[in-house]
PDB file of C-alpha atoms in Angstrom:
ATOM      1  CA  ASP A  24       0.000   0.000   0.000  1.00 67.00           C
ATOM      2  CA  ALA A  25       1.258   3.477  -0.866  1.00 80.00           C
ATOM      3  CA  GLY A  26      -0.047   4.899   2.392  1.00 93.00           C
ATOM      4  CA  VAL A  27      -2.011   8.115   2.742  1.00 96.00           C
ATOM      5  CA  ILE A  28      -1.242  10.363  -0.210  1.00 97.00           C
ATOM      6  CA  GLN A  29      -1.491  14.127   0.029  1.00 98.00           C
ATOM      7  CA  SER A  30      -1.032  16.733  -2.648  1.00 97.00           C
ATOM      8  CA  PRO A  31       0.511  19.111  -3.186  1.00 98.00           C
ATOM      9  CA  ARG A  32       3.519  18.746  -0.844  1.00 97.00           C
ATOM     10  CA  HIS A  33       4.087  22.496  -0.886  1.00 97.00           C
ATOM     11  CA  GLU A  34       1.766  25.343  -1.757  1.00 97.00           C
ATOM     12  CA  VAL A  35       2.572  29.026  -1.835  1.00 98.00           C
ATOM     13  CA  THR A  36      -0.303  31.357  -2.551  1.00 97.00           C
ATOM     14  CA  GLU A  37      -1.241  34.973  -2.198  1.00 97.00           C
ATOM     15  CA  MET A  38      -3.647  36.223   0.408  1.00 97.00           C
ATOM     16  CA  GLY A  39      -7.210  36.087  -0.833  1.00 97.00           C
ATOM     17  CA  GLN A  40      -6.676  33.170  -3.190  1.00 98.00           C
ATOM     18  CA  GLU A  41      -8.488  29.858  -2.938  1.00 98.00           C
ATOM     19  CA  VAL A  42      -6.434  26.870  -1.836  1.00 98.00           C
ATOM     20  CA  THR A  43      -7.429  23.224  -2.211  1.00 98.00           C
ATOM     21  CA  LEU A  44      -5.570  20.439  -0.453  1.00 98.00           C
ATOM     22  CA  ARG A  45      -6.129  16.836  -1.469  1.00 98.00           C
ATOM     23  CA  CYS A  46      -5.958  13.502   0.278  1.00 98.00           C
ATOM     24  CA  LYS A  47      -6.233   9.879  -0.766  1.00 98.00           C
ATOM     25  CA  PRO A  48      -6.674   7.610   2.266  1.00 97.00           C
ATOM     26  CA  ILE A  49      -5.518   4.026   2.562  1.00 95.00           C
ATOM     27  CA  SER A  50      -7.836   1.695   0.704  1.00 93.00           C
ATOM     28  CA  GLY A  51     -10.261   0.054   3.090  1.00 91.00           C
ATOM     29  CA  HIS A  52      -9.933   2.704   5.799  1.00 92.00           C
ATOM     30  CA  ASN A  53     -13.316   4.162   6.667  1.00 91.00           C
ATOM     31  CA  SER A  54     -12.259   7.125   8.813  1.00 92.00           C
ATOM     32  CA  LEU A  55     -10.451  10.204   7.552  1.00 94.00           C
ATOM     33  CA  PHE A  56      -9.062  13.121   9.538  1.00 94.00           C
ATOM     34  CA  TRP A  57      -7.675  16.540   8.676  1.00 97.00           C
ATOM     35  CA  TYR A  58      -5.156  18.098  11.055  1.00 96.00           C
ATOM     36  CA  ARG A  59      -3.286  21.390  11.052  1.00 97.00           C
ATOM     37  CA  GLN A  60       0.140  21.721  12.650  1.00 96.00           C
ATOM     38  CA  THR A  61       1.790  24.969  13.754  1.00 94.00           C
ATOM     39  CA  MET A  62       4.499  25.759  16.264  1.00 89.00           C
ATOM     40  CA  MET A  63       2.094  27.742  18.401  1.00 88.00           C
ATOM     41  CA  ARG A  64      -0.885  25.378  18.453  1.00 87.00           C
ATOM     42  CA  GLY A  65       0.634  21.971  17.778  1.00 89.00           C
ATOM     43  CA  LEU A  66      -1.503  19.350  16.031  1.00 91.00           C
ATOM     44  CA  GLU A  67      -5.106  20.485  15.820  1.00 91.00           C
ATOM     45  CA  LEU A  68      -7.920  18.267  14.626  1.00 91.00           C
ATOM     46  CA  LEU A  69      -9.959  20.201  12.070  1.00 95.00           C
ATOM     47  CA  ILE A  70     -12.574  17.696  10.913  1.00 95.00           C
ATOM     48  CA  TYR A  71     -13.118  13.985  10.579  1.00 91.00           C
ATOM     49  CA  PHE A  72     -15.263  11.739   8.412  1.00 94.00           C
ATOM     50  CA  ASN A  73     -16.649   8.263   8.999  1.00 91.00           C
ATOM     51  CA  ASN A  74     -17.765   6.395   5.892  1.00 92.00           C
ATOM     52  CA  ASN A  75     -17.491   9.635   3.887  1.00 94.00           C
ATOM     53  CA  VAL A  76     -19.834  11.523   6.239  1.00 94.00           C
ATOM     54  CA  PRO A  77     -18.525  14.527   8.220  1.00 94.00           C
ATOM     55  CA  ILE A  78     -18.954  13.723  11.902  1.00 90.00           C
ATOM     56  CA  ASP A  79     -17.294  16.571  13.770  1.00 88.00           C
ATOM     57  CA  ASP A  80     -16.152  19.819  12.199  1.00 91.00           C
ATOM     58  CA  SER A  81     -15.885  21.766  15.441  1.00 90.00           C
ATOM     59  CA  GLY A  82     -12.170  22.211  14.858  1.00 90.00           C
ATOM     60  CA  MET A  83     -12.621  24.068  11.586  1.00 94.00           C
ATOM     61  CA  PRO A  84     -11.446  27.564  12.477  1.00 87.00           C
ATOM     62  CA  GLU A  85     -13.740  29.638  10.317  1.00 87.00           C
ATOM     63  CA  ASP A  86     -16.280  29.523   7.530  1.00 92.00           C
ATOM     64  CA  ARG A  87     -13.399  30.091   5.147  1.00 96.00           C
ATOM     65  CA  PHE A  88     -12.506  26.436   5.688  1.00 97.00           C
ATOM     66  CA  SER A  89     -14.531  23.623   4.154  1.00 97.00           C
ATOM     67  CA  ALA A  90     -13.915  19.910   3.634  1.00 98.00           C
ATOM     68  CA  LYS A  91     -15.547  17.295   1.479  1.00 97.00           C
ATOM     69  CA  MET A  92     -15.282  13.574   0.985  1.00 97.00           C
ATOM     70  CA  PRO A  93     -17.202  12.687  -2.201  1.00 97.00           C
ATOM     71  CA  ASN A  94     -16.115   9.042  -2.056  1.00 95.00           C
ATOM     72  CA  ALA A  95     -14.101   6.611   0.040  1.00 95.00           C
ATOM     73  CA  SER A  96     -10.862   7.313  -1.796  1.00 95.00           C
ATOM     74  CA  PHE A  97     -10.716  11.098  -1.909  1.00 97.00           C
ATOM     75  CA  SER A  98     -11.084  14.135   0.314  1.00 98.00           C
ATOM     76  CA  THR A  99     -10.400  17.849  -0.068  1.00 98.00           C
ATOM     77  CA  LEU A 100      -9.804  20.685   2.337  1.00 98.00           C
ATOM     78  CA  LYS A 101     -10.492  24.095   0.872  1.00 98.00           C
ATOM     79  CA  ILE A 102      -9.629  27.534   2.187  1.00 97.00           C
ATOM     80  CA  GLN A 103     -11.343  30.468   0.535  1.00 97.00           C
ATOM     81  CA  PRO A 104     -10.164  33.181   0.851  1.00 96.00           C
ATOM     82  CA  SER A 105      -6.777  32.287   2.293  1.00 97.00           C
ATOM     83  CA  GLU A 106      -5.008  34.479   4.862  1.00 97.00           C
ATOM     84  CA  PRO A 107      -1.386  34.586   6.084  1.00 97.00           C
ATOM     85  CA  ARG A 108      -2.419  33.095   9.447  1.00 96.00           C
ATOM     86  CA  ASP A 109      -3.525  29.944   7.601  1.00 97.00           C
ATOM     87  CA  SER A 110       0.134  29.169   6.903  1.00 97.00           C
ATOM     88  CA  ALA A 111       0.809  25.764   8.456  1.00 97.00           C
ATOM     89  CA  VAL A 112       1.378  22.122   7.618  1.00 98.00           C
ATOM     90  CA  TYR A 113      -1.882  20.315   6.942  1.00 98.00           C
ATOM     91  CA  PHE A 114      -2.007  16.565   7.511  1.00 98.00           C
ATOM     92  CA  CYS A 115      -4.525  14.021   6.424  1.00 97.00           C
ATOM     93  CA  ALA A 116      -4.797  10.714   8.297  1.00 95.00           C
ATOM     94  CA  SER A 117      -6.931   7.636   7.899  1.00 94.00           C
ATOM     95  CA  SER A 118      -7.824   4.661  10.043  1.00 91.00           C
ATOM     96  CA  SER A 119     -10.075   1.660  10.094  1.00 86.00           C
ATOM     97  CA  ARG A 120     -12.401   1.049  13.012  1.00 71.00           C
ATOM     98  CA  ASP A 121     -12.105  -2.587  12.127  1.00 63.00           C
ATOM     99  CA  SER A 122      -8.356  -2.497  12.700  1.00 59.00           C
ATOM    100  CA  PRO A 123      -7.142  -4.181  15.883  1.00 51.00           C
ATOM    101  CA  ASN A 124      -4.992  -1.203  16.815  1.00 57.00           C
ATOM    102  CA  TYR A 125      -7.138   1.745  15.781  1.00 72.00           C
ATOM    103  CA  GLY A 126      -3.917   3.523  14.884  1.00 80.00           C
ATOM    104  CA  TYR A 127      -3.916   6.388  12.470  1.00 89.00           C
ATOM    105  CA  THR A 128      -1.766   6.520   9.336  1.00 93.00           C
ATOM    106  CA  PHE A 129      -0.700  10.009   8.397  1.00 95.00           C
ATOM    107  CA  GLY A 130       0.228  11.425   5.024  1.00 96.00           C
ATOM    108  CA  SER A 131       3.381  13.445   4.510  1.00 96.00           C
ATOM    109  CA  GLY A 132       1.505  16.705   4.797  1.00 97.00           C
ATOM    110  CA  THR A 133       1.026  19.838   2.704  1.00 98.00           C
ATOM    111  CA  ARG A 134       3.073  22.842   3.740  1.00 98.00           C
ATOM    112  CA  LEU A 135       0.937  25.897   2.997  1.00 98.00           C
ATOM    113  CA  THR A 136       2.414  29.365   2.881  1.00 98.00           C
ATOM    114  CA  VAL A 137       0.092  32.316   2.361  1.00 98.00           C
ATOM    115  CA  VAL A 138       1.897  35.551   1.533  1.00 97.00           C
TER     116      VAL A 138
ATOM    117  CA  GLY B  26     -13.481  17.269  25.363  1.00 55.00           C
ATOM    118  CA  GLU B  27     -10.600  15.174  26.579  1.00 66.00           C
ATOM    119  CA  ASN B  28      -7.393  16.871  27.756  1.00 77.00           C
ATOM    120  CA  VAL B  29      -4.049  15.264  27.005  1.00 85.00           C
ATOM    121  CA  GLU B  30      -0.855  16.670  28.508  1.00 90.00           C
ATOM    122  CA  GLN B  31       2.711  15.623  27.881  1.00 93.00           C
ATOM    123  CA  HIS B  32       5.856  16.121  29.919  1.00 95.00           C
ATOM    124  CA  PRO B  33       8.533  17.179  29.378  1.00 97.00           C
ATOM    125  CA  SER B  34       8.237  19.428  26.339  1.00 95.00           C
ATOM    126  CA  THR B  35      11.921  18.933  25.529  1.00 97.00           C
ATOM    127  CA  LEU B  36      14.310  16.189  26.533  1.00 98.00           C
ATOM    128  CA  SER B  37      18.001  15.857  25.786  1.00 98.00           C
ATOM    129  CA  VAL B  38      19.921  12.645  26.534  1.00 98.00           C
ATOM    130  CA  GLN B  39      23.275  11.143  25.721  1.00 98.00           C
ATOM    131  CA  GLU B  40      23.387   8.299  23.264  1.00 98.00           C
ATOM    132  CA  GLY B  41      22.896   5.038  25.099  1.00 97.00           C
ATOM    133  CA  ASP B  42      20.894   6.571  27.937  1.00 98.00           C
ATOM    134  CA  SER B  43      17.182   5.977  28.507  1.00 98.00           C
ATOM    135  CA  ALA B  44      14.410   8.478  27.828  1.00 98.00           C
ATOM    136  CA  VAL B  45      10.968   8.619  29.429  1.00 98.00           C
ATOM    137  CA  ILE B  46       8.042  10.760  28.317  1.00 98.00           C
ATOM    138  CA  LYS B  47       4.831  10.918  30.319  1.00 97.00           C
ATOM    139  CA  CYS B  48       1.299  11.603  29.167  1.00 94.00           C
ATOM    140  CA  THR B  49      -1.690  12.330  31.381  1.00 93.00           C
ATOM    141  CA  TYR B  50      -5.273  12.152  30.199  1.00 89.00           C
ATOM    142  CA  SER B  51      -8.602  13.195  31.620  1.00 86.00           C
ATOM    143  CA  ASP B  52     -11.148  10.784  30.148  1.00 82.00           C
ATOM    144  CA  SER B  53     -11.430   7.770  32.439  1.00 80.00           C
ATOM    145  CA  ALA B  54     -13.253   5.926  29.651  1.00 79.00           C
ATOM    146  CA  SER B  55     -10.144   5.955  27.438  1.00 81.00           C
ATOM    147  CA  ASN B  56      -9.068   2.447  26.505  1.00 83.00           C
ATOM    148  CA  TYR B  57      -6.421   2.971  23.837  1.00 86.00           C
ATOM    149  CA  PHE B  58      -3.100   4.731  24.376  1.00 89.00           C
ATOM    150  CA  PRO B  59      -0.830   5.369  21.386  1.00 91.00           C
ATOM    151  CA  TRP B  60       2.534   7.025  20.903  1.00 94.00           C
ATOM    152  CA  TYR B  61       3.580   8.642  17.652  1.00 95.00           C
ATOM    153  CA  LYS B  62       6.979   9.719  16.383  1.00 97.00           C
ATOM    154  CA  GLN B  63       7.355  12.640  14.001  1.00 97.00           C
ATOM    155  CA  GLU B  64      10.595  13.147  12.143  1.00 96.00           C
ATOM    156  CA  LEU B  65      11.441  16.398  10.399  1.00 92.00           C
ATOM    157  CA  GLY B  66       9.376  16.927   7.273  1.00 90.00           C
ATOM    158  CA  LYS B  67       7.192  13.892   7.842  1.00 93.00           C
ATOM    159  CA  GLY B  68       3.832  13.078   9.316  1.00 95.00           C
ATOM    160  CA  PRO B  69       3.484  11.425  12.722  1.00 95.00           C
ATOM    161  CA  GLN B  70       3.994   7.669  12.681  1.00 95.00           C
ATOM    162  CA  LEU B  71       2.509   5.229  15.173  1.00 93.00           C
ATOM    163  CA  ILE B  72       5.354   3.496  17.008  1.00 96.00           C
ATOM    164  CA  ILE B  73       3.643   1.693  19.866  1.00 94.00           C
ATOM    165  CA  ASP B  74       0.259   1.522  21.534  1.00 91.00           C
ATOM    166  CA  ILE B  75      -1.397  -0.198  24.460  1.00 89.00           C
ATOM    167  CA  ARG B  76      -4.901  -1.099  25.485  1.00 85.00           C
ATOM    168  CA  SER B  77      -6.343  -0.705  28.931  1.00 78.00           C
ATOM    169  CA  ASN B  78      -6.407  -4.436  29.651  1.00 75.00           C
ATOM    170  CA  VAL B  79      -2.595  -4.573  29.883  1.00 78.00           C
ATOM    171  CA  GLY B  80      -0.130  -2.559  31.947  1.00 88.00           C
ATOM    172  CA  GLU B  81       2.965  -2.708  29.752  1.00 93.00           C
ATOM    173  CA  LYS B  82       3.957  -3.457  26.197  1.00 93.00           C
ATOM    174  CA  LYS B  83       7.442  -3.714  24.716  1.00 95.00           C
ATOM    175  CA  ASP B  84       8.792  -3.613  21.195  1.00 94.00           C
ATOM    176  CA  GLN B  85      12.566  -3.907  21.084  1.00 96.00           C
ATOM    177  CA  ARG B  86      13.953  -0.696  22.598  1.00 97.00           C
ATOM    178  CA  ILE B  87      10.631   1.012  23.178  1.00 98.00           C
ATOM    179  CA  ALA B  88       7.944   0.282  25.740  1.00 97.00           C
ATOM    180  CA  VAL B  89       4.729   1.852  26.934  1.00 96.00           C
ATOM    181  CA  THR B  90       3.425   1.554  30.474  1.00 95.00           C
ATOM    182  CA  LEU B  91      -0.068   2.403  31.630  1.00 93.00           C
ATOM    183  CA  ASN B  92      -1.405   3.478  35.019  1.00 92.00           C
ATOM    184  CA  LYS B  93      -5.165   3.706  34.670  1.00 88.00           C
ATOM    185  CA  THR B  94      -5.701   4.655  38.297  1.00 89.00           C
ATOM    186  CA  ALA B  95      -3.510   7.712  37.948  1.00 90.00           C
ATOM    187  CA  LYS B  96      -4.601   8.252  34.344  1.00 90.00           C
ATOM    188  CA  HIS B  97      -1.190   8.425  32.785  1.00 92.00           C
ATOM    189  CA  PHE B  98       0.906   6.401  30.379  1.00 94.00           C
ATOM    190  CA  SER B  99       4.578   6.671  29.542  1.00 96.00           C
ATOM    191  CA  LEU B 100       6.905   6.013  26.644  1.00 98.00           C
ATOM    192  CA  HIS B 101      10.249   4.456  27.512  1.00 98.00           C
ATOM    193  CA  ILE B 102      13.141   4.350  25.062  1.00 98.00           C
ATOM    194  CA  THR B 103      16.230   2.414  26.129  1.00 98.00           C
ATOM    195  CA  GLU B 104      19.723   2.513  24.625  1.00 98.00           C
ATOM    196  CA  THR B 105      18.844   5.699  22.751  1.00 98.00           C
ATOM    197  CA  GLN B 106      20.418   6.350  19.355  1.00 97.00           C
ATOM    198  CA  PRO B 107      20.737   9.564  17.341  1.00 96.00           C
ATOM    199  CA  GLU B 108      17.979   8.373  15.013  1.00 96.00           C
ATOM    200  CA  ASP B 109      15.582   8.435  17.956  1.00 98.00           C
ATOM    201  CA  SER B 110      15.783  12.248  17.815  1.00 98.00           C
ATOM    202  CA  ALA B 111      12.295  13.420  16.848  1.00 98.00           C
ATOM    203  CA  VAL B 112       9.101  14.838  18.297  1.00 97.00           C
ATOM    204  CA  TYR B 113       6.973  12.324  20.152  1.00 97.00           C
ATOM    205  CA  PHE B 114       3.226  12.673  20.652  1.00 94.00           C
ATOM    206  CA  CYS B 115       0.756  10.865  22.833  1.00 93.00           C
ATOM    207  CA  ALA B 116      -2.917  10.985  21.974  1.00 88.00           C
ATOM    208  CA  GLY B 117      -6.297  10.666  23.578  1.00 76.00           C
ATOM    209  CA  ARG B 118      -8.407   7.948  22.105  1.00 67.00           C
ATOM    210  CA  HIS B 119     -11.697   9.638  21.510  1.00 61.00           C
ATOM    211  CA  ILE B 120     -11.141  11.010  18.061  1.00 63.00           C
ATOM    212  CA  MET B 121      -7.496  11.381  18.455  1.00 75.00           C
ATOM    213  CA  ARG B 122      -6.450  14.643  19.995  1.00 80.00           C
ATOM    214  CA  PHE B 123      -2.725  14.958  20.448  1.00 86.00           C
ATOM    215  CA  GLY B 124      -0.559  16.217  23.242  1.00 85.00           C
ATOM    216  CA  ALA B 125       1.718  19.179  22.588  1.00 89.00           C
ATOM    217  CA  GLY B 126       4.647  16.909  21.806  1.00 93.00           C
ATOM    218  CA  THR B 127       8.063  16.225  23.321  1.00 96.00           C
ATOM    219  CA  ARG B 128      11.166  17.083  21.350  1.00 96.00           C
ATOM    220  CA  LEU B 129      13.763  14.412  22.075  1.00 98.00           C
ATOM    221  CA  THR B 130      17.386  15.066  21.194  1.00 98.00           C
ATOM    222  CA  VAL B 131      19.908  12.256  21.472  1.00 98.00           C
ATOM    223  CA  LYS B 132      23.474  13.547  21.571  1.00 96.00           C
ATOM    224  CA  PRO B 133      26.112  11.289  20.043  1.00 92.00           C
TER     225      PRO B 133
END
């Protein structure tokens, strides 16, 4: 298995532009999570999906952030409009509730820089 | 929601020494206790975990111990090596919320 695949690895955009981050979870995993990591706030859970359905989006900072999971193999996190304070590394992770260890597998992350 | 706290925030040891990182949690219903390692430029990676029906689990040089009464669990790394240098995270089980992380530096 190729693991959790995120794209792009790096994104530099200007303030006000729309940014879309993409994630392909591990095949067979039925839970997907979006995290944001910064020095100040550490790893923050933004939203998670079970069986493609958003369950808890209380971590999404503002209405500028939205996430979708149209099918079991793809999810997007969109920021519109982007702001400099959104600069961070965004991680996607997936897991299977059927797995004996419930561990999460993380992607390599997308480093977003908003200038 | 559940609170997860890690100590210390930074830890520096000499190669060959042991390292211990402690995590306290608030949810007494927690039954799964994982530790993740994050190397520079990578996502966190699960390195060891334990369930509440056991008190200790070992995997080569790493081990996790659990004290459910006191609501804490610890990561133990023995015979540390420079490649153990990374940030280590514990997590609360209920929709995994992570501790602030411990930056471990192993000096050769």
